[in-house]
Amino acid sequence: MARGTKITIRDVAARAGCSVATASRVLNRSGATSADSRARVERAAADLGFAFSAIGRALQSSRSMTVGVLVPSLANPVFAEAVQGAQEQLRDAGYQCLIASSTYDPERDAEALRVLTAKQVDGLIVTMVAPEDSSELGAARASGIPAVLMFHDPRAGLLSAHVDNAAAAREVARRCADAGHRNTGFLALRFSTSDRSRARFTGFMQGCAALGMAAPVLVEVSEDEAASPAALARTLSAHPGLTAIFASNDVLAIALQRAARELGLRVPQDLSVIGFDGIEIGRHLDRPLTTVETDPEAMGRQAARLLLAMLRGEMPEPPAPLPFTFRPGATLGAPAEDRDDDRAATRSPSAHPDQNPSFKRT
Amino acid sequence: MARGTKITIRDVAARAGCSVATASRVLNRSGATSADSRARVERAAADLGFAFSAIGRALQSSRSMTVGVLVPSLANPVFAEAVQGAQEQLRDAGYQCLIASSTYDPERDAEALRVLTAKQVDGLIVTMVAPEDSSELGAARASGIPAVLMFHDPRAGLLSAHVDNAAAAREVARRCADAGHRNTGFLALRFSTSDRSRARFTGFMQGCAALGMAAPVLVEVSEDEAASPAALARTLSAHPGLTAIFASNDVLAIALQRAARELGLRVPQDLSVIGFDGIEIGRHLDRPLTTVETDPEAMGRQAARLLLAMLRGEMPEPPAPLPFTFRPGATLGAPAEDRDDDRAATRSPSAHPDQNPSFKRT
DNA sequence: CCCTCATTTGGAAACGTTTCCACAGCCAGA
DNA sequence: TCTGGCTGTGGAAACGTTTCCAAATGAGGG
């Protein structure tokens, strides 16, 4: 069933009655060829159903037309969308994507980088646990493989497609302050392996400090806690004084709301919740999520554009951070202390009284 | 900065004072070598920081250790998770993934397959618009590249990692019937390019017919309609008689709920909503989504396992469909007509009276 | 001491491509 | 008629690896 015999350019040349050099020139439209041989070669290639072997080409040109993309996990929609964006942009330039994921494990980051460079990728787009500490990334760059980061804040000599996490978090602090919150928390998952999470916390702290609020309480949760509403509720109940919690991403923010309900807390009346990322689904919820909206796909595209420029031999400027927008949603409101204060009610633009039909005042 | 000079096995051989043949034998632990040369070669390789060129290897062995993965889009978490699963499984066997996405465009399916085969992938895992009509897929298989499908129902000679969409949809029909629904709808996105969607509709129709319900109304929406709650609400309002709507996936089901609220319809009192896929977030919602739960990551892993078996030269049995579970959630309830009928209340196992605190009967 | 055999080694071909270099043919200008 | 230049072509090397085959070495048995 399987005809194992691949047809190569020499088969084409043989059938066209010319040398492989000529066949190559015709098929690549490189070099001069007579109309006659052009026709014969093209005919032969079509008859035989010839297709170039990218391997042979790569070996000869030492360009694989392949880019390595490393992300923590495709199961996180934020990274998946970024990869999608990068992939689209690269495809337009004739590059393919070899992807790897680390499940947030630095050891696997290193292994993936080794494999990708062994596969002779022409460039790298990476989001990893600790880019600055990775000897593999350093080695790749030293051996001439251009690399750009995604999601990370830019660091020593490395370009990055990113949003300004700290600035966005400061904006969140401002919105919390505007709504009247003083005692806030930051809910973090994988704090130690995600510099995004850390940058957001730092920015949030700065913002809170600048606005005279109490320092936010850092609430770290494990993978398991985040997955179970009951467990998350238990953790949450250890911090009764908080009126607003900024979650390090949207999925966590949604889980947090569920946990709050478990404790009989209403959102946003008893607890305000703010997310990060702006995933699609957040805006389709009955009570749309208050969040910082980013565009991971655009981030992926920007990373790809930067890399393509470097592959062309250019030395692109460090890009400006990608824009984010604060999406008001309906999960940030005035804190309960302010509830009875009638000034507070008017100060709370995001509290949608009709978010749940059963609460409709009619 | 960039030392362009790659170190090859001949550099290692030179430094070790032996031939490349010996170096190759040592480094691959193939063939007999003396303890002495082994030591020298290993030493030299370490000193030089040698790493094999996968390209050179691929050219010589005509095995690229790369698998092509084609999906409609990574922006859809269902596919992203499947790719993640496949990738993990393949990685354990030493394979990497070259990924491509088609954005549901058959033309791009074809192009992607051409590129992937040109890159000499050892195998293919694909989800595409029309696998059976793809001459590229046929050509790849004819030339000896094993291929398996994901998500698709199995078809002529092709193995597929899949769930039984029709059976799952029949189960949904049964649950709707149990809850007392008669007039149902099926909300479909990309009906023409998704055989999953079509299979679900077919199964739902069969189920409805078998249970003596009215044939479900097929409501097709465009990408744009699905993205805008208002537009979706308009479409929805054209079908006032329906008491339950089965959406072809979870994201759509969540959007549908929002649209229902837009029309002043309460879920599930005025309209029941059932999804498909069982995405993570659905269970974290205040009103957990009623849906058919599947495991895309397991699907990806199964596809990879099948492909690996074929790559070993085995001829694996067509796999049993992967299991799905009906997750009751809280968005399927008794229809309004039955509301006043007290028999109906007991007949409705899926109506969780406590799903929303404000409805608690106490 | 010679023959055989096992062990280790090196040379070279092969994989599929691109591209450098050289050569043949041809035409125009002197 | 000769020279110079241009066009089209083919041979061959190179890219990095594996592996076949043959040769060299050494040991052991007769």
Short mmCIF file of N, CA and C in Angstrom, two decimals, chain B residues 54 190 255:
data_model
loop_
_atom_site.label_atom_id
_atom_site.label_comp_id
_atom_site.label_asym_id
_atom_site.label_seq_id
_atom_site.Cartn_x
_atom_site.Cartn_y
_atom_site.Cartn_z
N ALA B 54 19.93 17.19 14.37
CA ALA B 54 18.78 16.34 14.03
C ALA B 54 18.57 16.31 12.52
N ARG B 190 -20.51 27.02 12.97
CA ARG B 190 -19.69 26.32 11.95
C ARG B 190 -20.22 24.93 11.65
N ALA B 255 -22.32 31.62 26.21
CA ALA B 255 -22.77 32.82 25.49
C ALA B 255 -24.30 32.82 25.38
#
